[in-house]
Short mmCIF file of C-alpha atoms in Angstrom, two decimals:
data_model
loop_
_atom_site.label_atom_id
_atom_site.label_comp_id
_atom_site.label_asym_id
_atom_site.label_seq_id
_atom_site.Cartn_x
_atom_site.Cartn_y
_atom_site.Cartn_z
CA MET A 27 81.50 -62.71 -3.82
CA LYS A 28 83.44 -63.11 -7.05
CA LYS A 29 85.83 -60.65 -8.69
CA GLU A 30 83.33 -60.33 -11.53
CA ASP A 31 80.65 -59.23 -9.02
CA LEU A 32 82.93 -56.46 -7.84
CA PHE A 33 83.62 -55.33 -11.39
CA GLU A 34 79.89 -55.33 -12.15
CA ALA A 35 79.12 -53.45 -8.95
CA MET A 36 81.57 -50.74 -10.03
CA GLU A 37 79.09 -50.00 -12.82
CA GLY A 38 76.73 -48.46 -10.29
CA ILE A 39 79.12 -45.82 -8.96
CA ASP A 40 78.03 -42.21 -8.98
CA ALA A 41 77.96 -40.65 -12.45
CA ARG A 42 80.12 -37.78 -11.14
CA TYR A 43 82.93 -40.22 -10.39
CA VAL A 44 82.63 -41.77 -13.85
CA GLU A 45 83.00 -38.33 -15.45
CA GLU A 46 85.75 -37.36 -13.03
CA GLY A 47 87.70 -40.46 -14.08
CA ARG A 48 88.20 -38.88 -17.50
CA GLU A 49 89.17 -35.39 -16.33
CA GLU A 50 92.66 -34.13 -16.88
CA PRO A 51 94.64 -34.81 -13.67
CA ALA A 52 95.76 -31.66 -11.82
CA LYS A 53 99.18 -30.54 -12.97
CA LYS A 54 101.90 -30.63 -10.37
CA PRO A 55 103.59 -27.16 -10.34
CA GLY A 56 107.30 -26.96 -11.12
CA SER A 57 109.53 -23.90 -11.40
CA TRP A 58 109.02 -23.75 -15.17
CA ASP A 59 105.25 -23.57 -14.61
CA LYS A 60 105.58 -20.33 -12.59
CA TRP A 61 106.86 -18.56 -15.70
CA VAL A 62 104.03 -20.02 -17.77
CA ARG A 63 101.45 -18.78 -15.21
CA PHE A 64 102.89 -15.25 -15.28
CA THR A 65 102.78 -15.18 -19.08
CA VAL A 66 99.21 -16.54 -19.16
CA ALA A 67 98.05 -13.94 -16.61
CA ALA A 68 99.56 -11.12 -18.66
CA ALA A 69 97.94 -12.44 -21.83
CA ALA A 70 94.55 -12.75 -20.08
CA VAL A 71 94.46 -9.00 -19.43
CA LEU A 72 94.87 -8.33 -23.15
CA VAL A 73 92.24 -10.95 -24.08
CA LEU A 74 89.63 -9.46 -21.73
CA ALA A 75 90.22 -5.99 -23.11
CA GLY A 76 89.59 -7.23 -26.63
CA ALA A 77 86.61 -9.46 -25.79
CA GLY A 78 84.03 -6.69 -25.69
CA ALA A 79 85.00 -5.35 -29.10
CA LEU A 80 85.16 -8.87 -30.53
CA TYR A 81 81.60 -9.68 -29.37
CA PHE A 82 80.09 -6.76 -31.20
CA GLU A 83 82.31 -7.26 -34.23
CA LYS A 84 81.13 -10.87 -34.60
CA ASN A 85 77.52 -10.21 -33.63
CA PRO A 86 75.51 -10.46 -36.82
CA LEU A 87 72.53 -8.60 -35.33
CA SER A 88 71.86 -4.87 -35.34
CA PRO A 89 73.71 -2.32 -33.17
CA LYS A 90 70.45 -1.90 -31.19
CA VAL A 91 70.99 -5.36 -29.62
CA LYS A 92 72.00 -5.01 -25.99
CA ALA A 93 74.93 -7.06 -24.70
CA PRO A 94 73.72 -10.09 -22.73
CA ILE A 95 73.92 -10.08 -18.94
CA GLU A 96 75.12 -13.06 -16.91
CA LYS A 97 72.42 -14.41 -14.62
CA HIS A 98 72.71 -17.05 -11.89
CA VAL A 99 69.88 -19.58 -12.00
CA LYS A 100 69.05 -22.82 -10.26
CA PRO A 101 68.89 -25.87 -12.53
CA ASP A 102 65.40 -27.27 -13.19
CA GLU A 103 64.05 -29.64 -10.59
CA PRO A 104 63.66 -33.19 -11.93
CA ALA A 105 60.07 -34.46 -12.23
CA LYS A 106 59.06 -35.32 -8.68
CA ASP A 107 57.19 -38.51 -9.40
CA ILE A 108 59.90 -40.04 -11.53
CA PRO A 109 63.10 -40.94 -9.62
CA GLU A 110 66.38 -39.33 -10.66
CA ILE A 111 68.31 -41.65 -12.91
CA TYR A 112 71.97 -42.18 -12.11
CA LYS A 113 72.41 -45.60 -13.67
CA VAL A 114 70.76 -47.87 -16.21
CA PRO A 115 67.78 -49.13 -14.20
CA HIS A 116 66.80 -52.75 -13.81
CA TRP A 117 63.27 -53.81 -14.73
CA GLU A 118 62.31 -54.39 -11.11
CA ASP A 119 63.51 -50.90 -10.11
CA MET A 120 61.34 -49.02 -12.63
CA LYS A 121 57.80 -47.70 -12.40
CA ASP A 122 55.38 -49.17 -14.95
CA VAL A 123 55.37 -46.02 -17.07
CA GLN A 124 59.17 -46.28 -17.37
CA ARG A 125 58.98 -49.97 -18.20
CA PHE A 126 56.35 -49.77 -20.91
CA SER A 127 57.84 -47.38 -23.42
CA SER A 128 55.28 -48.06 -26.15
CA PHE A 129 51.55 -48.67 -26.53
CA LEU A 130 49.94 -50.31 -29.58
CA LEU A 131 46.38 -49.37 -30.50
CA ASN A 132 44.56 -50.06 -33.78
CA GLY A 133 47.79 -50.52 -35.70
CA LYS A 134 49.42 -47.34 -34.39
CA GLU A 135 52.40 -47.19 -32.04
CA TYR A 136 52.36 -44.55 -29.34
CA ARG A 137 55.40 -43.82 -27.17
CA THR A 138 55.50 -42.69 -23.56
CA MET A 139 56.74 -39.26 -22.59
CA LEU A 140 56.31 -39.89 -18.83
CA ILE A 141 53.66 -37.15 -18.80
CA LEU A 142 50.67 -37.33 -16.45
CA VAL A 143 47.35 -36.20 -17.91
CA HIS A 144 45.13 -34.31 -15.48
CA PRO A 145 41.91 -36.27 -14.74
CA GLU A 146 39.86 -33.34 -16.10
CA ASN A 147 41.50 -33.84 -19.50
CA VAL A 148 40.92 -37.59 -19.77
CA GLY A 149 38.28 -38.20 -22.43
CA GLU A 150 36.26 -41.13 -23.73
CA ALA A 151 37.48 -44.74 -23.74
CA LEU A 152 38.88 -45.81 -27.12
CA GLY A 153 39.27 -49.54 -26.70
CA THR A 154 41.94 -51.94 -25.52
CA GLY A 155 45.54 -51.71 -26.63
CA THR A 156 48.84 -53.33 -25.62
CA LEU A 157 51.60 -51.82 -23.49
CA ARG A 158 55.05 -53.05 -24.49
CA GLY A 159 58.42 -52.81 -22.75
CA GLN A 160 61.82 -54.46 -22.90
CA ASP A 161 64.23 -55.32 -20.09
CA LEU A 162 67.52 -53.68 -21.10
CA TYR A 163 69.59 -56.31 -19.30
CA THR A 164 67.87 -59.53 -20.39
CA ASP A 165 66.21 -58.30 -23.64
CA GLU A 166 62.98 -59.96 -22.46
CA VAL A 167 59.83 -58.30 -23.83
CA HIS A 168 56.92 -57.63 -21.46
CA THR A 169 53.34 -56.77 -22.50
CA ALA A 170 50.11 -55.79 -20.75
CA ASP A 171 46.65 -55.02 -22.18
CA GLU A 172 45.11 -51.74 -21.05
CA THR A 173 42.28 -49.40 -22.07
CA ALA A 174 43.22 -46.27 -24.00
CA TYR A 175 41.46 -42.95 -23.48
CA ALA A 176 41.34 -39.78 -25.51
CA VAL A 177 42.98 -36.59 -24.26
CA LYS A 178 40.34 -33.85 -24.51
CA GLY A 179 41.22 -31.29 -27.14
CA ILE A 180 43.86 -33.48 -28.79
CA SER A 181 43.28 -35.67 -31.81
CA THR A 182 43.67 -39.39 -31.13
CA ASP A 183 45.87 -39.48 -34.22
CA ALA A 184 48.36 -37.48 -32.16
CA ALA A 185 48.09 -38.83 -28.61
CA VAL A 186 46.09 -40.99 -26.21
CA CYS A 187 46.40 -41.66 -22.51
CA VAL A 188 46.69 -44.98 -20.68
CA CYS A 189 46.53 -46.06 -17.05
CA MET A 190 49.35 -48.31 -15.84
CA PRO A 191 48.68 -51.76 -14.34
CA SER A 192 50.06 -50.59 -11.00
CA GLU A 193 48.44 -47.12 -11.14
CA PRO A 194 44.83 -47.54 -12.34
CA ASP A 195 43.90 -44.01 -11.21
CA ARG A 196 46.60 -42.15 -13.14
CA ALA A 197 46.65 -41.68 -16.89
CA TYR A 198 49.91 -41.14 -18.76
CA ALA A 199 50.15 -39.64 -22.23
CA TYR A 200 51.44 -41.76 -25.08
CA VAL A 201 52.15 -39.95 -28.32
CA ASN A 202 52.03 -41.24 -31.88
CA ALA A 203 55.54 -40.89 -33.28
CA SER A 204 54.26 -41.39 -36.83
CA TRP A 205 51.67 -38.61 -36.74
CA ARG A 206 52.32 -36.15 -39.56
CA PRO A 207 49.84 -33.26 -39.78
CA GLU A 208 49.64 -32.11 -43.38
CA THR A 209 49.73 -28.40 -42.74
CA LEU A 210 50.55 -25.93 -39.98
CA GLY A 211 46.80 -25.26 -39.71
CA ALA A 212 46.11 -28.98 -39.16
CA PHE A 213 48.91 -29.09 -36.59
CA ILE A 214 47.45 -26.13 -34.70
CA GLY A 215 43.88 -27.45 -34.94
CA GLN A 216 44.46 -31.10 -34.01
CA LEU A 217 46.31 -30.08 -30.89
CA SER A 218 43.99 -27.13 -30.11
CA LEU A 219 47.16 -25.10 -29.78
CA ARG A 220 45.38 -21.74 -29.79
CA GLU A 221 43.75 -22.76 -26.49
CA THR A 222 46.41 -25.05 -25.04
CA MET A 223 49.85 -23.72 -25.97
CA LYS A 224 51.99 -21.38 -23.92
CA THR A 225 55.45 -20.25 -24.91
CA GLY A 226 58.34 -19.66 -22.55
CA LEU A 227 62.00 -18.81 -22.90
CA VAL A 228 63.41 -17.83 -26.25
CA TYR A 229 67.08 -18.56 -26.85
CA THR A 230 69.62 -18.16 -29.57
CA ASP A 231 71.45 -21.25 -30.73
CA ARG A 232 75.15 -20.43 -30.75
CA GLY A 233 76.62 -23.91 -31.06
CA PRO A 234 79.37 -24.43 -28.47
CA ASP A 235 78.95 -20.92 -27.00
CA PRO A 236 76.41 -20.36 -24.20
CA ASP A 237 72.90 -19.58 -25.45
CA ILE A 238 71.51 -16.08 -24.96
CA VAL A 239 68.14 -16.39 -23.22
CA TYR A 240 65.22 -13.96 -23.48
CA GLU A 241 62.69 -14.33 -20.70
CA ASP A 242 59.67 -12.19 -21.43
CA VAL A 243 58.63 -12.74 -25.02
CA ALA A 244 54.82 -12.90 -25.06
CA THR A 245 53.02 -15.94 -26.51
CA GLU A 246 50.84 -13.53 -28.48
CA LYS A 247 53.91 -12.21 -30.31
CA VAL A 248 54.80 -15.76 -31.39
CA TRP A 249 51.27 -16.24 -32.75
CA GLU A 250 51.16 -12.88 -34.45
CA MET A 251 54.58 -12.97 -36.09
CA LEU A 252 55.20 -16.66 -36.80
CA LEU A 253 51.99 -18.70 -36.84
CA SER A 254 49.07 -16.51 -37.96
CA GLY A 255 48.59 -16.32 -41.70
CA ALA A 256 50.81 -19.35 -42.28
CA GLU A 257 48.18 -22.01 -41.68
CA ASP A 258 48.39 -23.40 -45.23
CA THR A 259 52.11 -24.03 -44.93
CA VAL A 260 52.78 -27.67 -45.73
CA ASN A 261 54.59 -30.03 -43.38
CA GLU A 262 57.72 -30.94 -45.34
CA GLY A 263 59.36 -33.20 -42.76
CA PRO A 264 60.99 -35.32 -41.62
CA ASP A 265 63.79 -36.06 -44.14
CA LEU A 266 64.89 -32.55 -44.86
CA THR A 267 67.84 -30.21 -44.61
CA VAL A 268 66.67 -27.03 -42.95
CA GLY A 269 69.90 -25.08 -42.39
CA LYS A 270 71.48 -23.89 -39.20
CA ARG A 271 69.31 -23.18 -36.15
CA ILE A 272 68.93 -19.50 -35.34
CA LEU A 273 66.48 -19.27 -32.46
CA SER A 274 64.41 -21.65 -30.33
CA ILE A 275 61.22 -21.00 -28.39
CA ALA A 276 60.19 -23.21 -25.47
CA VAL A 277 56.56 -24.28 -25.83
CA ARG A 278 54.22 -26.10 -23.51
CA VAL A 279 50.91 -27.83 -24.15
CA ASP A 280 48.93 -27.63 -20.90
CA LEU A 281 46.62 -30.53 -21.71
CA LEU A 282 49.64 -32.79 -21.42
CA GLY A 283 50.93 -31.50 -18.10
CA ASN A 284 54.62 -30.65 -18.09
CA HIS A 285 55.17 -31.41 -21.77
CA TYR A 286 57.91 -29.00 -22.80
CA LYS A 287 59.12 -28.83 -26.38
CA THR A 288 60.47 -26.20 -28.74
CA PHE A 289 59.77 -24.34 -31.92
CA THR A 290 63.06 -23.80 -33.71
CA LEU A 291 63.64 -21.26 -36.46
CA THR A 292 66.28 -21.99 -39.06
CA GLU A 293 68.31 -20.02 -41.56
CA ASP A 294 66.49 -21.68 -44.50
CA GLY A 295 63.18 -20.22 -43.32
CA TYR A 296 61.76 -23.23 -41.48
CA LEU A 297 59.83 -23.47 -38.26
CA MET A 298 60.52 -26.95 -36.99
CA THR A 299 59.16 -28.62 -33.91
CA ASN A 300 59.06 -31.96 -32.20
CA LEU A 301 56.01 -31.04 -30.16
CA LEU A 302 54.44 -34.38 -29.39
CA GLU A 303 57.58 -36.13 -30.56
CA THR A 304 56.86 -35.93 -34.31
CA GLY A 305 59.18 -34.24 -36.79
CA LYS A 306 57.41 -31.26 -38.34
CA TYR A 307 58.98 -28.69 -40.65
CA PHE A 308 56.93 -25.75 -41.92
CA ARG A 309 58.55 -23.33 -44.33
CA ILE A 310 57.23 -20.03 -43.01
CA GLY A 311 59.92 -17.99 -44.78
CA ARG A 312 63.08 -16.14 -43.79
CA GLU A 313 61.29 -12.77 -43.77
CA ARG A 314 58.99 -13.77 -40.91
CA ILE A 315 61.86 -15.31 -39.03
CA ASP A 316 64.13 -12.28 -39.41
CA ALA A 317 61.34 -9.96 -38.27
CA PHE A 318 60.77 -12.09 -35.17
CA VAL A 319 64.49 -12.30 -34.36
CA LYS A 320 64.75 -8.51 -34.71
CA GLU A 321 61.70 -8.01 -32.46
CA VAL A 322 63.16 -10.27 -29.76
CA THR A 323 66.77 -9.12 -29.81
CA GLU A 324 66.08 -5.38 -30.08
CA ASN A 325 63.24 -5.16 -27.58
CA HIS A 326 64.20 -7.66 -24.90
CA GLN A 327 67.20 -8.06 -22.60
CA GLY A 328 69.19 -11.25 -23.21
CA TYR A 329 70.85 -13.27 -20.46
CA ILE A 330 73.60 -15.87 -20.28
CA TYR A 331 72.51 -18.37 -17.63
CA ILE A 332 75.03 -19.61 -15.10
CA TYR A 333 73.60 -22.65 -13.32
CA ASP A 334 74.18 -22.92 -9.56
CA THR A 335 74.47 -26.58 -8.59
CA PRO A 336 73.07 -28.04 -5.31
CA THR A 337 76.64 -28.27 -3.95
CA GLY A 338 77.06 -24.54 -4.41
CA GLU A 339 79.41 -24.97 -7.34
CA VAL A 340 78.84 -22.70 -10.27
CA GLY A 341 78.90 -23.98 -13.81
CA ILE A 342 78.47 -22.32 -17.12
CA PRO A 343 76.18 -24.30 -19.37
CA GLU A 344 78.02 -25.67 -22.39
CA MET B 6 76.62 -29.92 -27.62
CA SER B 7 75.81 -30.27 -23.93
CA ASP B 8 74.42 -33.47 -22.42
CA GLU B 9 71.25 -31.55 -21.56
CA GLU B 10 70.76 -30.60 -25.22
CA LEU B 11 71.48 -34.15 -26.42
CA VAL B 12 69.05 -35.68 -23.95
CA ARG B 13 66.43 -33.10 -24.94
CA ARG B 14 66.83 -34.03 -28.60
CA LEU B 15 66.70 -37.74 -27.83
CA TRP B 16 63.42 -37.13 -26.04
CA GLU B 17 62.19 -35.31 -29.12
CA ARG B 18 63.08 -38.47 -31.10
CA ASP B 19 65.34 -36.35 -33.30
CA GLU B 20 67.15 -38.88 -35.45
CA GLN B 21 70.10 -36.51 -35.74
CA ALA B 22 70.54 -36.72 -31.98
CA LEU B 23 71.76 -40.28 -32.18
CA SER B 24 74.39 -39.27 -34.75
CA ALA B 25 75.38 -36.47 -32.40
CA VAL B 26 75.72 -38.92 -29.51
CA GLN B 27 77.86 -41.16 -31.68
CA GLN B 28 80.03 -38.23 -32.71
CA GLN B 29 80.42 -36.97 -29.19
CA TYR B 30 80.83 -40.22 -27.30
CA GLY B 31 81.66 -42.83 -29.94
CA SER B 32 85.41 -42.75 -29.25
CA TYR B 33 84.81 -42.66 -25.52
CA CYS B 34 82.60 -45.77 -25.71
CA ARG B 35 84.95 -47.50 -28.13
CA SER B 36 87.88 -47.09 -25.74
CA ILE B 37 85.84 -48.55 -22.86
CA ALA B 38 84.79 -51.55 -24.94
CA LEU B 39 88.27 -52.07 -26.40
CA ARG B 40 89.95 -52.23 -23.01
CA ILE B 41 87.56 -54.97 -21.92
CA LEU B 42 87.27 -56.94 -25.16
CA GLY B 43 90.74 -56.44 -26.61
CA ASN B 44 89.77 -56.30 -30.30
CA GLU B 45 88.35 -53.62 -32.58
CA ALA B 46 85.62 -55.70 -34.23
CA ASP B 47 83.98 -56.74 -30.96
CA ALA B 48 84.38 -53.25 -29.55
CA GLU B 49 82.72 -51.70 -32.61
CA GLU B 50 79.78 -54.10 -32.37
CA CYS B 51 79.46 -53.35 -28.69
CA VAL B 52 79.40 -49.59 -29.27
CA ASN B 53 76.70 -49.96 -31.95
CA ASP B 54 74.58 -51.99 -29.54
CA ALA B 55 75.14 -49.41 -26.81
CA LEU B 56 73.98 -46.57 -29.03
CA LEU B 57 70.85 -48.49 -30.00
CA LYS B 58 70.12 -49.21 -26.36
CA THR B 59 70.58 -45.54 -25.58
CA TRP B 60 68.08 -44.61 -28.32
CA SER B 61 65.53 -47.11 -27.07
CA SER B 62 65.90 -46.20 -23.41
CA VAL B 63 65.87 -42.37 -23.65
CA PRO B 64 62.96 -41.76 -23.21
CA PRO B 65 61.72 -42.97 -20.80
CA ASN B 66 64.99 -42.43 -18.96
CA ARG B 67 66.39 -38.93 -18.60
CA PRO B 68 69.99 -39.28 -17.45
CA ASP B 69 71.68 -36.31 -15.80
CA SER B 70 74.99 -37.35 -17.27
CA LEU B 71 74.61 -38.78 -20.77
CA LYS B 72 78.33 -39.53 -20.87
CA ALA B 73 78.14 -41.74 -17.77
CA TYR B 74 74.88 -43.29 -19.00
CA VAL B 75 76.23 -44.31 -22.41
CA GLY B 76 79.53 -45.33 -20.82
CA ARG B 77 77.72 -47.61 -18.37
CA ILE B 78 75.68 -49.30 -21.08
CA THR B 79 78.85 -49.87 -23.11
CA ARG B 80 80.77 -51.21 -20.14
CA ASN B 81 77.91 -53.52 -19.21
CA LEU B 82 77.52 -54.87 -22.75
CA ALA B 83 81.28 -55.28 -23.18
CA PHE B 84 81.64 -57.16 -19.93
CA ASN B 85 78.69 -59.45 -20.77
CA LEU B 86 80.30 -60.24 -24.12
CA TYR B 87 83.67 -60.76 -22.46
CA GLN B 88 82.17 -63.28 -20.04
CA LYS B 89 80.40 -65.18 -22.83
CA GLN B 90 83.59 -65.34 -24.89
CA ARG B 91 85.70 -66.33 -21.92
CA ALA B 92 83.52 -69.31 -20.92
CA GLY B 93 85.65 -72.40 -21.06
CA LYS B 94 88.93 -70.50 -21.44
CA ARG B 95 91.37 -69.78 -18.63
CA GLY B 96 93.08 -66.49 -17.76
CA GLY B 97 95.12 -64.27 -20.05
CA GLY B 98 94.62 -60.78 -21.50
CA SER B 99 95.24 -57.37 -19.96
CA PHE B 100 91.62 -57.03 -18.82
CA GLU B 101 91.92 -60.29 -16.89
CA ALA B 102 94.63 -58.55 -14.83
CA VAL B 103 92.05 -55.89 -13.81
CA LEU B 104 89.72 -58.61 -12.56
CA ASP B 105 92.55 -60.43 -10.77
CA GLU B 106 93.48 -57.21 -8.97
CA LEU B 107 89.88 -56.73 -7.88
CA ALA B 108 89.91 -60.26 -6.47
CA GLU B 109 92.34 -58.93 -3.84
CA CYS B 110 89.59 -56.62 -2.56
CA ILE B 111 87.26 -59.49 -1.71
CA PRO B 112 87.20 -59.96 2.04
CA GLY B 113 88.55 -63.27 3.38
CA GLY B 114 86.00 -65.96 4.07
CA SER B 115 83.67 -64.78 1.32
CA GLU B 116 82.23 -67.70 -0.64
CA PRO B 117 82.30 -67.31 -4.45
CA GLU B 118 78.76 -68.56 -4.81
CA GLU B 119 77.36 -66.17 -2.21
CA GLU B 120 74.55 -63.97 -3.54
CA ILE B 121 75.56 -60.36 -3.28
CA LEU B 122 73.06 -57.60 -3.86
CA LYS B 123 74.77 -55.57 -6.57
CA GLN B 124 73.02 -52.39 -5.55
CA GLU B 125 74.23 -52.69 -1.97
CA LEU B 126 77.75 -53.32 -3.13
CA SER B 127 77.60 -50.31 -5.49
CA ALA B 128 76.42 -48.16 -2.61
CA GLU B 129 79.32 -49.33 -0.44
CA ILE B 130 81.81 -48.65 -3.20
CA ASN B 131 80.34 -45.14 -3.56
CA VAL B 132 80.91 -44.54 0.14
CA PHE B 133 84.47 -45.82 -0.22
CA LEU B 134 85.14 -43.58 -3.22
CA ALA B 135 83.65 -40.53 -1.48
CA GLY B 136 86.26 -40.93 1.26
CA LEU B 137 89.21 -40.82 -1.15
CA SER B 138 91.11 -37.80 -2.37
CA LYS B 139 90.15 -36.76 -5.91
CA GLU B 140 93.44 -38.01 -7.33
CA ASN B 141 93.13 -41.43 -5.68
CA ARG B 142 89.51 -41.69 -6.80
CA MET B 143 90.50 -40.88 -10.37
CA LEU B 144 93.23 -43.52 -10.23
CA PHE B 145 90.81 -46.14 -8.91
CA VAL B 146 88.06 -45.32 -11.42
CA SER B 147 90.56 -45.23 -14.31
CA ARG B 148 91.74 -48.73 -13.49
CA TYR B 149 88.59 -50.47 -12.27
CA TRP B 150 85.81 -48.69 -14.14
CA TYR B 151 87.55 -47.76 -17.38
CA ALA B 152 90.04 -50.71 -17.22
CA ASP B 153 92.90 -48.40 -18.29
CA SER B 154 96.29 -50.13 -18.41
CA ILE B 155 99.01 -49.24 -15.90
CA PRO B 156 101.21 -47.58 -18.57
CA GLU B 157 98.22 -45.50 -19.76
CA ILE B 158 97.47 -44.33 -16.23
CA ALA B 159 101.12 -43.58 -15.54
CA LYS B 160 101.35 -41.41 -18.66
CA ARG B 161 98.14 -39.50 -17.93
CA PHE B 162 98.97 -38.79 -14.29
CA ARG B 163 102.70 -38.25 -14.94
CA PHE B 164 103.65 -40.96 -12.42
CA SER B 165 106.04 -43.85 -12.85
CA GLU B 166 104.37 -47.20 -13.51
CA ASN B 167 105.68 -48.44 -10.18
CA THR B 168 104.02 -45.53 -8.38
CA VAL B 169 100.71 -46.32 -10.06
CA SER B 170 100.97 -50.00 -9.12
CA VAL B 171 101.82 -49.22 -5.51
CA ARG B 172 99.05 -46.66 -5.11
CA LEU B 173 96.46 -48.98 -6.65
CA SER B 174 97.61 -51.77 -4.37
CA ARG B 175 97.08 -49.54 -1.34
CA LEU B 176 93.65 -48.51 -2.60
CA ARG B 177 92.64 -52.13 -3.10
CA ALA B 178 93.69 -52.91 0.46
CA LYS B 179 91.66 -49.96 1.65
CA LEU B 180 88.57 -51.18 -0.26
CA LYS B 181 89.00 -54.66 1.17
CA LYS B 182 89.12 -53.21 4.69
CA HIS B 183 86.02 -51.13 3.93
CA LEU B 184 84.07 -54.14 2.63
CA THR B 185 85.18 -56.29 5.56
CA GLU B 186 84.01 -53.69 8.03
CA GLY B 187 80.78 -53.40 6.03
CA GLY B 188 80.09 -57.06 6.67
CA TYR B 189 80.71 -58.49 3.21
CA ILE B 190 82.17 -61.76 4.51
#
């Protein structure tokens, strides 16, 4: 063993220890510190008393908005068939779908999202394309030819699915990062969103402060207030300034398994989404957005999530 | 912005996410690279490469800790560059002192050319670190992961430099004992 081996092996230590190495060391208490602690405790009482008033004073929404409630939640489980990643993986340690990040077919590049497509949704064969991946340590490029298949209900301009060399019975979705539907109507139609899309949590975007999460906003409300009647809206993306984010809506396209993305509403009146990894910006107007925000914030209870970790520690999401 | 949010945006191929990663972790990565390479120009190049590698590897990877992930890539790239630049030269530099200290942890009788499975060694080091107090672990990681200098560590922990040197020496002896008992001879 060489000293360099030991230094390299240090690279693989637990990510928690890496982060811990940059924490502020615990202060050693001295007599002066006792006075500081007393003063801080006294000040904290005053701060807490003022916090409630300050929240409502700064809250730009109507007085009908209820104050958010703290809620303890468990963090999401990682995808079961993809191992948890604690270090930069070596080529030999990865599954094929992790290795081959892109797929080339008929001049288009599709990128993996590690999403399994249900066998029922695998469509007709489209021809042979090339899987491509690069070893992050050696920079060596690896390729493999495989057959592409359509995903039923989704335009092949948007996505295809491919079986991996080591998993011929499982098809993974690869999405076309360059796909740019011309209008919101084309976007909805080419992904069959009316049949395939479900919406989930809605959350305000408050920068460094914890998001306020709304749990029970119906998908139908999203269609009715944001998407219907706006089908001719042109896709203006991707090089665009859209203003600050106001609200985001988690969306899921069932045809692509656990493919979770968001619709985000901005202060300049845009609905933007990276559903299927492509930048899309539809200017649906501030009026629609304000009406939706009002509907959500005045008629639904908001929560501030506090994530309980597996060790039992409690953290507040940043 | 939280790591979770950054990783989510990287997965969405949001070009602004990479700028956000650079803003959030650029200085952090630069300091890692600088301690290993010793000059700004090489460190800057290393950080740029690390950010590109992060962009091209997320997806398909989804790191729990983006900070550790980007830090690891930077450290790996910096060390590779350090080794290439050092070929043919002997000793010198503050980072070389970090490596020389680690040499003390290598159990006696171990042949330099012996193939060591890096993953196994990492796992053993994790076990060793788990058995330390938080303060000792932070000291060890600061010196041998981040390659912080002794004066820097002394200032951050409010110890004298001598105290830092002595504590690190004891920790190295402890790691050597752990590796010896683990059969790395």
